JSON list of C-alpha atoms in Angstrom, two decimals:
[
{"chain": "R", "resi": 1, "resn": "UNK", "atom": "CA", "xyz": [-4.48, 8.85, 9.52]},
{"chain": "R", "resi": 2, "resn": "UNK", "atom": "CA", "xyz": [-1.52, 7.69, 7.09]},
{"chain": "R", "resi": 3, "resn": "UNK", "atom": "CA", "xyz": [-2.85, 7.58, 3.18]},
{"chain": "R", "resi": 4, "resn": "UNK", "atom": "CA", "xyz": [-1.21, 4.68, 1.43]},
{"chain": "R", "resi": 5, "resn": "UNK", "atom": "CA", "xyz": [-0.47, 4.65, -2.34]},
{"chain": "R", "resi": 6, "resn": "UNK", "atom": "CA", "xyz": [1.49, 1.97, -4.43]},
{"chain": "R", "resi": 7, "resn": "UNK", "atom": "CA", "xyz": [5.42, 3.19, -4.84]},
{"chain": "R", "resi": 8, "resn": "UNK", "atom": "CA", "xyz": [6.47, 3.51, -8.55]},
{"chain": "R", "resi": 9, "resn": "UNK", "atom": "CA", "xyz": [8.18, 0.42, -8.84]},
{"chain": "R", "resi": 10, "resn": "UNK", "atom": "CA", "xyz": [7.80, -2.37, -11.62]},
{"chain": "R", "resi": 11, "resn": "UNK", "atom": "CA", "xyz": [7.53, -4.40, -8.82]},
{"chain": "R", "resi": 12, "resn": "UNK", "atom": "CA", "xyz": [6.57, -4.14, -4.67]},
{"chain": "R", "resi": 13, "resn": "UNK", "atom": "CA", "xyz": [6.37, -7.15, -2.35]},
{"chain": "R", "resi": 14, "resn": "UNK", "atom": "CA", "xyz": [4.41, -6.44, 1.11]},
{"chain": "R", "resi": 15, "resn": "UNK", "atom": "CA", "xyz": [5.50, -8.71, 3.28]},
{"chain": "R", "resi": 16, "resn": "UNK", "atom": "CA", "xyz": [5.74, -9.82, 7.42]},
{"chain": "R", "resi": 17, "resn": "UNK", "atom": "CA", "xyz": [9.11, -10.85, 9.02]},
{"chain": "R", "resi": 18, "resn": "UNK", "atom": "CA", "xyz": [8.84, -14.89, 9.65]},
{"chain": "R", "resi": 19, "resn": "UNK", "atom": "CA", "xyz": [6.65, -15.66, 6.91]},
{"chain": "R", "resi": 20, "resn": "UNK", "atom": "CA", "xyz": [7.79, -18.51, 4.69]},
{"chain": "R", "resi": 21, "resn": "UNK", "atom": "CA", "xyz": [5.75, -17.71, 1.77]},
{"chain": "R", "resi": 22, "resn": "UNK", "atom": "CA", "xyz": [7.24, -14.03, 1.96]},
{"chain": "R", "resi": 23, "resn": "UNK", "atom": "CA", "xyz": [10.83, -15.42, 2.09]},
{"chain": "R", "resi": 24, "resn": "UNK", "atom": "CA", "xyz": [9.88, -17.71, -1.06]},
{"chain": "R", "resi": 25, "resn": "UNK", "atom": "CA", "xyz": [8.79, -14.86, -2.63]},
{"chain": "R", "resi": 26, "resn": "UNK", "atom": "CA", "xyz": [11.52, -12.77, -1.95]},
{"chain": "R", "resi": 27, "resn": "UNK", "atom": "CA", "xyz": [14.31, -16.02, -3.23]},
{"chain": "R", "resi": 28, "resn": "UNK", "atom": "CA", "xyz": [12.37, -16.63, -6.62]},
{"chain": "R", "resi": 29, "resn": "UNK", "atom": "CA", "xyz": [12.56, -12.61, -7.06]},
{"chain": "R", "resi": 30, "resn": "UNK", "atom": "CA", "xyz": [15.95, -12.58, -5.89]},
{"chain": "R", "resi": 31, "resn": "UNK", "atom": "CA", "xyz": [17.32, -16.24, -8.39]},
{"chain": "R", "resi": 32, "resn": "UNK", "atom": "CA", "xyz": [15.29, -14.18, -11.25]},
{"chain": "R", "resi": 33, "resn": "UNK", "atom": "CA", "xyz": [17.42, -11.15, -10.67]},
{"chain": "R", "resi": 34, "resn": "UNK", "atom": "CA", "xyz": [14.10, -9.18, -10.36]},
{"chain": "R", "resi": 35, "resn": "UNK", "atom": "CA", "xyz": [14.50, -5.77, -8.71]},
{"chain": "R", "resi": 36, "resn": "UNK", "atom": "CA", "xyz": [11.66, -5.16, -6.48]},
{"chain": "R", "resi": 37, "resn": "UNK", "atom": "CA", "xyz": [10.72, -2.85, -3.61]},
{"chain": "R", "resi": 38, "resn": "UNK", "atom": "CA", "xyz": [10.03, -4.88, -0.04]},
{"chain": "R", "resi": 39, "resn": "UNK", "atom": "CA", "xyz": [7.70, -3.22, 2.09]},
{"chain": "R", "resi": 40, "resn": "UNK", "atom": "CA", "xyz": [7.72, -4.83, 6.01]},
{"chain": "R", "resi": 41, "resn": "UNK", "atom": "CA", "xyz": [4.22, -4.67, 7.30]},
{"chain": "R", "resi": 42, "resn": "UNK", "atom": "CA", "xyz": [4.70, -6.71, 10.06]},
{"chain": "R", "resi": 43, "resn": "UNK", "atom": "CA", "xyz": [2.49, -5.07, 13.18]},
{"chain": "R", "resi": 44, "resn": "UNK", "atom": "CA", "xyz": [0.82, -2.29, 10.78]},
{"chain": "R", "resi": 45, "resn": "UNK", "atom": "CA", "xyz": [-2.52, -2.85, 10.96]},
{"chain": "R", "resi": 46, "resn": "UNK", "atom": "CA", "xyz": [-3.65, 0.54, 8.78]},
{"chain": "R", "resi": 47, "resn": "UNK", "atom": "CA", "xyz": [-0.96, -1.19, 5.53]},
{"chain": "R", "resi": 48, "resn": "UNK", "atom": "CA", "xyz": [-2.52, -4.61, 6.52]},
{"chain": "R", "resi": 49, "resn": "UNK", "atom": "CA", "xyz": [-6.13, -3.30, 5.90]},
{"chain": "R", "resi": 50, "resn": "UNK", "atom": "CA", "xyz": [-5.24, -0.97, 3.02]},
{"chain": "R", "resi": 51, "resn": "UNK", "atom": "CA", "xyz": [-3.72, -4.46, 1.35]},
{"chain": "R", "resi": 52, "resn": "UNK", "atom": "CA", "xyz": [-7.61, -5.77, 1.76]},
{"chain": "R", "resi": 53, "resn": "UNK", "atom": "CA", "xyz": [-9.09, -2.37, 0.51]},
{"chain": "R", "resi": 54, "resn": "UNK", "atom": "CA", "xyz": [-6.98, -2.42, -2.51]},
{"chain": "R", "resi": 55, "resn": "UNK", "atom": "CA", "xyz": [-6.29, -6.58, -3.59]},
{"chain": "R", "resi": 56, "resn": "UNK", "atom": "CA", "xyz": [-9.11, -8.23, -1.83]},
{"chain": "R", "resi": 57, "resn": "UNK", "atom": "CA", "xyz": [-6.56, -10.75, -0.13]},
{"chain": "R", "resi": 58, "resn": "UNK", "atom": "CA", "xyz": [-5.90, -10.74, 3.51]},
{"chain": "R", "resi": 59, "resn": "UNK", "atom": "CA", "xyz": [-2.53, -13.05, 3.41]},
{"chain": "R", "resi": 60, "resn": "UNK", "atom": "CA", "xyz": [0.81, -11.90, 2.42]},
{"chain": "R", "resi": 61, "resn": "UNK", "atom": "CA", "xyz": [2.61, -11.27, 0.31]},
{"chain": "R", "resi": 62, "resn": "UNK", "atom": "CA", "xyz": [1.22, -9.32, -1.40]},
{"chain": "R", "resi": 63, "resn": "UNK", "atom": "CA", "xyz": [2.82, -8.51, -5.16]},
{"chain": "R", "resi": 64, "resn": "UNK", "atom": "CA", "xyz": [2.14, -5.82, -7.18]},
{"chain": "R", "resi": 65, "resn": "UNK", "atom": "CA", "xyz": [3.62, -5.67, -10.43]},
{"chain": "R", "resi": 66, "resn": "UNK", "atom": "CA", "xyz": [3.81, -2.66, -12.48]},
{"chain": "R", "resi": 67, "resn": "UNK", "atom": "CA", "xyz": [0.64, -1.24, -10.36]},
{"chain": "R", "resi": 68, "resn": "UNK", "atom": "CA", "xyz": [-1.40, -4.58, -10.64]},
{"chain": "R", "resi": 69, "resn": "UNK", "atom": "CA", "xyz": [-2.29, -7.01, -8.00]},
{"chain": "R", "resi": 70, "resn": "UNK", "atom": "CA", "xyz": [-0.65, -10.37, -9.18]},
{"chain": "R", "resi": 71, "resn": "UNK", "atom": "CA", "xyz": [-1.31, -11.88, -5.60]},
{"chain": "R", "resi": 72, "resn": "UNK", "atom": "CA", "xyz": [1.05, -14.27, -3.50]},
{"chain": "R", "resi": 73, "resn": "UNK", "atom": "CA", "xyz": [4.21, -16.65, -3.94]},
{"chain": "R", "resi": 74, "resn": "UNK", "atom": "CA", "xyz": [1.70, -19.36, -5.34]},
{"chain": "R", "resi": 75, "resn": "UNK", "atom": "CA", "xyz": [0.59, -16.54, -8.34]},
{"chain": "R", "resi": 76, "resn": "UNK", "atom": "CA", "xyz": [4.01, -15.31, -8.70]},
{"chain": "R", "resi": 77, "resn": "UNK", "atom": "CA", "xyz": [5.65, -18.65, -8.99]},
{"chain": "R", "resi": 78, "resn": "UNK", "atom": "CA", "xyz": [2.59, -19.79, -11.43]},
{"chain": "R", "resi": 79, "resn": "UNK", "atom": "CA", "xyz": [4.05, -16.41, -13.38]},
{"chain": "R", "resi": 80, "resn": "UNK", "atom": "CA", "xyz": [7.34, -17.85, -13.40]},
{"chain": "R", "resi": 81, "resn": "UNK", "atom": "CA", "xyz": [6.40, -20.99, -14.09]},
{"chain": "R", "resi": 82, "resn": "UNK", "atom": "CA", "xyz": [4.55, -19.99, -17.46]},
{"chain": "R", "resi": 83, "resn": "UNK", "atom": "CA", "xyz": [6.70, -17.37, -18.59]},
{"chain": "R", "resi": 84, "resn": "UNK", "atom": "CA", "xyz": [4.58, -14.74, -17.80]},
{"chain": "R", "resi": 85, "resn": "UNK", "atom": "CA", "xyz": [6.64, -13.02, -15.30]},
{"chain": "R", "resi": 86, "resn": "UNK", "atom": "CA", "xyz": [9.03, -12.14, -17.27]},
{"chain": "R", "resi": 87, "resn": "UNK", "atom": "CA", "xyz": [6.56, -10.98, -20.73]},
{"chain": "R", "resi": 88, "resn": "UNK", "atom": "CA", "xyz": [4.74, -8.99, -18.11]},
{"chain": "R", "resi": 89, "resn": "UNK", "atom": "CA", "xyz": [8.02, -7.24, -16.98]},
{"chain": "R", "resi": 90, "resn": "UNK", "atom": "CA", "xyz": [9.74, -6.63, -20.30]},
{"chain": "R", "resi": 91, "resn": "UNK", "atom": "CA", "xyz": [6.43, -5.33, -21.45]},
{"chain": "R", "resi": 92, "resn": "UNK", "atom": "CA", "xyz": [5.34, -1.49, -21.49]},
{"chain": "R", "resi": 93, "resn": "UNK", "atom": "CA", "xyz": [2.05, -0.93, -19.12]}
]
């Protein structure tokens, strides 16, 4: 059985190849010069349910930043949007 944890990362993206809100995701990181860690969970069933276990949410992505659930593309670019992304990144957790 493989034990999942959350990599030490301000920010980690799960993700599936040929998902459009991923790819969003993944472009408003990029345009915001956000380094991030992309995890591909595409066919791994054990990540896919440890993602419910641990945010509640069975769609991807998933986005963690700095060890806290944010949610999806729609979250993170409602982050963006308000400014909040980048307080909660320049901030100490």
């Amino acid at each position: 059985m493989t034990t999942y944890k959350l990599p030490d990362r301000d920010v980690v993206m799960y993700a599936r190849r040929g998902c459009g809100y991923c790819d969003a995701a993944a472009a408003l990181l990029d345009e915001r010069g956000i380094d991030y860690e992309h995890i591909d969970v595409t066919g791994d069933d054990a990540a896919r349910r440890w993602l419910r276990e641990v945010t509640g949410r069975h769609t991807v992505p998933q986005i963690f930043i700095k060890g806290r659930s944010i949610g999806g593309f729609t979250e993170l670019s409602a982050l963006d949007r308000s400014g909040e992304l980048a307080r909660l990144l320049s901030s100490s957790q």
